mmCIF file of C-alpha atoms in Angstrom:
data_model
loop_
_atom_site.group_PDB
_atom_site.id
_atom_site.type_symbol
_atom_site.label_atom_id
_atom_site.label_comp_id
_atom_site.label_asym_id
_atom_site.label_seq_id
_atom_site.Cartn_x
_atom_site.Cartn_y
_atom_site.Cartn_z
ATOM 1 C CA MET A 1 48.932 16.468 -14.941
ATOM 2 C CA MET A 2 46.626 13.547 -14.134
ATOM 3 C CA SER A 3 45.312 13.382 -17.649
ATOM 4 C CA ILE A 4 48.838 12.811 -18.880
ATOM 5 C CA PHE A 5 49.343 10.031 -16.326
ATOM 6 C CA ARG A 6 46.104 8.272 -17.333
ATOM 7 C CA GLN A 7 47.177 7.911 -20.922
ATOM 8 C CA GLY A 8 49.841 5.311 -20.172
ATOM 9 C CA SER A 9 53.518 4.802 -19.586
ATOM 10 C CA THR A 10 54.647 6.505 -22.830
ATOM 11 C CA SER A 11 53.091 9.736 -21.892
ATOM 12 C CA LEU A 12 54.663 9.520 -18.442
ATOM 13 C CA SER A 13 58.123 9.021 -19.859
ATOM 14 C CA LYS A 14 57.518 12.026 -22.237
ATOM 15 C CA PHE A 15 56.414 14.106 -19.253
ATOM 16 C CA ILE A 16 59.543 13.198 -17.297
ATOM 17 C CA SER A 17 61.811 13.970 -20.239
ATOM 18 C CA ALA A 18 60.051 17.215 -20.948
ATOM 19 C CA THR A 19 60.174 18.512 -17.384
ATOM 20 C CA GLY A 20 63.552 17.093 -16.679
ATOM 21 C CA THR A 21 62.553 15.905 -13.162
ATOM 22 C CA ALA A 22 63.510 12.429 -12.194
ATOM 23 C CA SER A 23 61.978 12.599 -8.703
ATOM 24 C CA ILE A 24 58.577 11.651 -10.011
ATOM 25 C CA THR A 25 59.883 8.233 -11.083
ATOM 26 C CA SER A 26 61.300 7.612 -7.649
ATOM 27 C CA VAL A 27 57.912 8.386 -6.077
ATOM 28 C CA LEU A 28 55.720 6.401 -8.593
ATOM 29 C CA GLY A 29 58.186 3.544 -9.204
ATOM 30 C CA ASN A 30 58.393 1.606 -12.417
ATOM 31 C CA VAL A 31 55.353 2.315 -14.571
ATOM 32 C CA ASN A 32 55.359 -1.111 -16.239
ATOM 33 C CA THR A 33 54.792 -2.940 -12.927
ATOM 34 C CA PRO A 34 51.355 -4.189 -12.037
ATOM 35 C CA PHE A 35 51.137 -1.491 -9.313
ATOM 36 C CA GLY A 36 51.960 1.270 -11.728
ATOM 37 C CA LEU A 37 49.633 3.548 -13.612
ATOM 38 C CA ARG A 38 48.976 1.050 -16.428
ATOM 39 C CA GLY A 39 46.247 -0.611 -14.342
ATOM 40 C CA GLN A 40 44.542 2.723 -13.865
ATOM 41 C CA THR A 41 44.044 3.646 -17.532
ATOM 42 C CA ALA A 42 40.551 3.726 -18.814
ATOM 43 C CA ASN A 43 40.717 1.166 -21.624
ATOM 44 C CA PHE A 44 36.996 0.410 -21.602
ATOM 45 C CA ILE A 45 35.900 3.785 -23.006
ATOM 46 C CA VAL A 46 35.436 3.531 -26.783
ATOM 47 C CA PRO A 47 34.833 6.806 -28.639
ATOM 48 C CA SER A 48 31.862 6.671 -30.947
ATOM 49 C CA SER A 49 31.219 8.917 -33.970
ATOM 50 C CA GLU A 50 27.545 7.936 -34.266
ATOM 51 C CA LYS A 51 24.884 10.225 -32.938
ATOM 52 C CA LYS A 52 22.258 8.713 -30.578
ATOM 53 C CA ILE A 53 18.681 9.621 -31.439
ATOM 54 C CA ILE A 54 16.358 9.386 -28.542
ATOM 55 C CA PRO A 55 12.712 9.036 -29.680
ATOM 56 C CA ILE A 56 10.134 11.366 -28.102
ATOM 57 C CA TYR A 57 6.705 9.744 -27.862
ATOM 58 C CA ARG A 58 3.388 11.544 -27.845
ATOM 59 C CA ALA A 59 1.805 11.846 -24.349
ATOM 60 C CA TYR A 60 -1.065 9.556 -23.532
ATOM 61 C CA PRO A 61 -4.505 11.216 -23.198
ATOM 62 C CA SER A 62 -5.532 11.936 -19.673
ATOM 63 C CA LEU A 63 -7.944 9.466 -18.120
ATOM 64 C CA ILE A 64 -9.490 11.999 -15.813
ATOM 65 C CA ASN A 65 -10.647 15.568 -16.314
ATOM 66 C CA LYS A 66 -8.404 18.446 -15.287
ATOM 67 C CA GLY A 67 -8.701 19.384 -11.636
ATOM 68 C CA GLU A 68 -10.124 15.923 -10.491
ATOM 69 C CA ASN A 69 -8.386 13.871 -7.862
ATOM 70 C CA ILE A 70 -7.276 10.572 -9.371
ATOM 71 C CA VAL A 71 -7.536 8.691 -5.998
ATOM 72 C CA LYS A 72 -11.228 9.757 -5.638
ATOM 73 C CA VAL A 73 -12.045 8.928 -9.231
ATOM 74 C CA THR A 74 -10.497 5.483 -8.967
ATOM 75 C CA GLU A 75 -12.104 4.844 -5.581
ATOM 76 C CA GLN A 76 -15.501 5.851 -6.970
ATOM 77 C CA LYS A 77 -14.970 3.428 -9.920
ATOM 78 C CA TYR A 78 -14.323 0.515 -7.677
ATOM 79 C CA VAL A 79 -17.202 1.434 -5.224
ATOM 80 C CA ASP A 80 -19.558 1.430 -8.242
ATOM 81 C CA LYS A 81 -18.134 -1.884 -9.365
ATOM 82 C CA PHE A 82 -18.485 -3.671 -5.968
ATOM 83 C CA ASP A 83 -21.763 -2.106 -4.949
ATOM 84 C CA PRO A 84 -23.907 -1.407 -7.965
ATOM 85 C CA ASN A 85 -27.168 -1.223 -6.007
ATOM 86 C CA ASN A 86 -25.888 1.147 -3.212
ATOM 87 C CA ILE A 87 -26.777 -1.405 -0.522
ATOM 88 C CA ARG A 88 -23.324 -1.391 1.115
ATOM 89 C CA ARG A 89 -23.006 2.420 0.803
ATOM 90 C CA ASP A 90 -26.229 2.777 2.743
ATOM 91 C CA LEU A 91 -24.737 0.715 5.553
ATOM 92 C CA ILE A 92 -21.952 3.199 6.129
ATOM 93 C CA ARG A 93 -23.669 6.447 5.170
ATOM 94 C CA ARG A 94 -24.297 8.647 8.205
ATOM 95 C CA ASN A 95 -27.714 9.969 7.194
ATOM 96 C CA SER A 96 -29.124 6.653 6.001
ATOM 97 C CA GLN A 97 -31.983 4.856 7.794
ATOM 98 C CA ASN A 98 -30.289 1.438 7.099
ATOM 99 C CA ARG A 99 -26.891 2.426 8.490
ATOM 100 C CA ILE A 100 -24.855 0.216 10.828
ATOM 101 C CA ASN A 101 -24.577 1.700 14.330
ATOM 102 C CA VAL A 102 -22.300 0.516 17.126
ATOM 103 C CA GLY A 103 -24.095 -2.089 19.279
ATOM 104 C CA ASP A 104 -25.981 -3.584 16.289
ATOM 105 C CA ILE A 105 -25.767 -7.297 15.645
ATOM 106 C CA VAL A 106 -24.304 -7.681 12.128
ATOM 107 C CA ARG A 107 -23.827 -10.821 9.976
ATOM 108 C CA VAL A 108 -21.177 -11.038 7.243
ATOM 109 C CA THR A 109 -21.571 -13.941 4.768
ATOM 110 C CA ASN A 110 -18.648 -15.017 2.570
ATOM 111 C CA LYS A 111 -18.614 -16.688 -0.874
ATOM 112 C CA ASP A 112 -17.907 -20.054 0.661
ATOM 113 C CA ASN A 113 -21.193 -19.747 2.706
ATOM 114 C CA SER A 114 -19.272 -19.273 5.957
ATOM 115 C CA SER A 115 -20.568 -16.457 8.111
ATOM 116 C CA PHE A 116 -19.602 -14.473 11.148
ATOM 117 C CA THR A 117 -22.159 -12.760 13.365
ATOM 118 C CA GLY A 118 -21.193 -10.252 16.074
ATOM 119 C CA MET A 119 -21.886 -7.069 17.839
ATOM 120 C CA CYS A 120 -20.447 -4.024 16.034
ATOM 121 C CA LEU A 121 -17.811 -2.395 18.300
ATOM 122 C CA ALA A 122 -16.336 0.058 15.782
ATOM 123 C CA ILE A 123 -17.107 1.594 12.366
ATOM 124 C CA ARG A 124 -14.466 3.142 10.180
ATOM 125 C CA ARG A 125 -16.002 5.192 7.348
ATOM 126 C CA ALA A 126 -13.264 5.595 4.782
ATOM 127 C CA GLY A 127 -14.828 5.172 1.370
ATOM 128 C CA LEU A 128 -13.613 1.956 -0.257
ATOM 129 C CA GLY A 129 -11.619 1.128 2.934
ATOM 130 C CA SER A 130 -14.577 1.226 5.233
ATOM 131 C CA THR A 131 -14.521 -1.501 7.929
ATOM 132 C CA VAL A 132 -16.554 -2.777 10.818
ATOM 133 C CA LEU A 133 -15.270 -4.522 13.942
ATOM 134 C CA LEU A 134 -17.475 -7.343 15.113
ATOM 135 C CA ARG A 135 -17.288 -9.150 18.476
ATOM 136 C CA ASN A 136 -18.717 -12.531 19.271
ATOM 137 C CA GLN A 137 -18.185 -15.039 22.064
ATOM 138 C CA ILE A 138 -17.406 -18.546 20.835
ATOM 139 C CA LYS A 139 -16.779 -21.303 23.439
ATOM 140 C CA LYS A 140 -16.696 -18.752 26.221
ATOM 141 C CA MET A 141 -13.906 -16.742 24.493
ATOM 142 C CA GLY A 142 -14.371 -13.238 23.075
ATOM 143 C CA ILE A 143 -13.432 -13.025 19.411
ATOM 144 C CA ASP A 144 -13.019 -9.729 17.507
ATOM 145 C CA MET A 145 -12.950 -9.685 13.693
ATOM 146 C CA ARG A 146 -12.612 -6.740 11.378
ATOM 147 C CA PHE A 147 -14.457 -6.866 7.988
ATOM 148 C CA SER A 148 -14.169 -4.656 5.016
ATOM 149 C CA ILE A 149 -17.571 -3.490 3.756
ATOM 150 C CA PHE A 150 -16.619 -3.401 0.041
ATOM 151 C CA ASN A 151 -14.594 -6.668 -0.036
ATOM 152 C CA PRO A 152 -15.848 -8.711 -2.938
ATOM 153 C CA LYS A 153 -15.353 -11.962 -0.914
ATOM 154 C CA HIS A 154 -18.258 -10.876 1.323
ATOM 155 C CA ILE A 155 -21.475 -11.591 -0.624
ATOM 156 C CA LYS A 156 -23.729 -10.181 2.084
ATOM 157 C CA VAL A 157 -23.415 -7.785 4.958
ATOM 158 C CA GLU A 158 -26.686 -7.455 6.828
ATOM 159 C CA ILE A 159 -28.025 -6.074 10.122
ATOM 160 C CA VAL A 160 -29.625 -8.835 12.118
ATOM 161 C CA ARG A 161 -30.804 -6.755 15.043
ATOM 162 C CA LYS A 162 -30.631 -3.134 15.876
ATOM 163 C CA SER A 163 -29.214 -2.006 19.238
ATOM 164 C CA ALA A 164 -31.735 -0.834 21.835
ATOM 165 C CA LYS A 165 -29.112 1.503 23.397
ATOM 166 C CA LYS A 166 -27.798 4.555 21.505
ATOM 167 C CA TYR A 167 -24.060 5.222 21.850
ATOM 168 C CA LYS A 168 -22.565 8.656 21.288
ATOM 169 C CA THR A 169 -19.309 7.447 19.783
ATOM 170 C CA GLU A 170 -18.563 5.128 16.831
ATOM 171 C CA LYS A 171 -16.054 3.070 18.890
ATOM 172 C CA ILE A 172 -17.182 1.195 22.026
ATOM 173 C CA TYR A 173 -14.085 -0.794 22.888
ATOM 174 C CA TYR A 174 -14.789 -0.202 26.542
ATOM 175 C CA VAL A 175 -17.695 -2.649 26.610
ATOM 176 C CA LYS A 176 -15.242 -5.632 26.523
ATOM 177 C CA GLY A 177 -15.450 -7.504 29.788
ATOM 178 C CA ILE A 178 -18.149 -5.366 31.413
ATOM 179 C CA LYS A 179 -21.946 -5.411 31.559
ATOM 180 C CA GLY A 180 -22.490 -4.458 27.884
ATOM 181 C CA ASP A 181 -20.215 -7.251 26.464
ATOM 182 C CA VAL A 182 -21.485 -10.133 24.392
ATOM 183 C CA LYS A 183 -22.577 -12.884 26.791
ATOM 184 C CA SER A 184 -23.202 -15.831 24.482
ATOM 185 C CA ASP A 185 -22.679 -16.999 20.848
ATOM 186 C CA LEU A 186 -24.574 -14.772 18.460
ATOM 187 C CA SER A 187 -24.414 -17.142 15.413
ATOM 188 C CA ASN A 188 -28.027 -18.241 15.792
ATOM 189 C CA VAL A 189 -29.550 -14.759 16.351
ATOM 190 C CA GLY A 190 -32.085 -14.015 13.682
ATOM 191 C CA ARG A 191 -32.017 -17.542 12.175
ATOM 192 C CA GLN A 192 -35.393 -18.510 13.702
ATOM 193 C CA ARG A 193 -37.257 -15.961 11.645
ATOM 194 C CA ARG A 194 -36.199 -17.468 8.327
#
């Protein structure tokens, strides 16, 4: 019944004359009015006799071997790009002799020759996203900064002085404000030997 109404006022009048009921016109009102069914017809649908051909393209060759993890492969590619000599990987590798430990004094030098030296409070070993948290005291105020190991903006990450004390955990946030905290500016540590 609704499909007959959607076709326009002529079909509606044919429906009324065929069924012989006049009550439907009293309910719907005049069909030619702006509030009638003429405004509800779908005039925008144009039937087409042409067939649409959807092209099917050949699949691209796989960039990784079957069974490999794409995240690990991509991460390894960027680690090789940012650290071709394995120097930075040795800084975060657990079984390396040159690794960064908490409590060590570490200097990070940027491309614009600015540097930050601080005591390492935390190490996050997460592949390409590995970071170290360094703490220094500048103008009697404690400053914490987190640096990414594999960030290409950092041209050098070096250990200035190893810690005399061995900590069991890799995060020593508890030293802030107590005896083991940084007491003075560490920017000049290790510069006398150069």
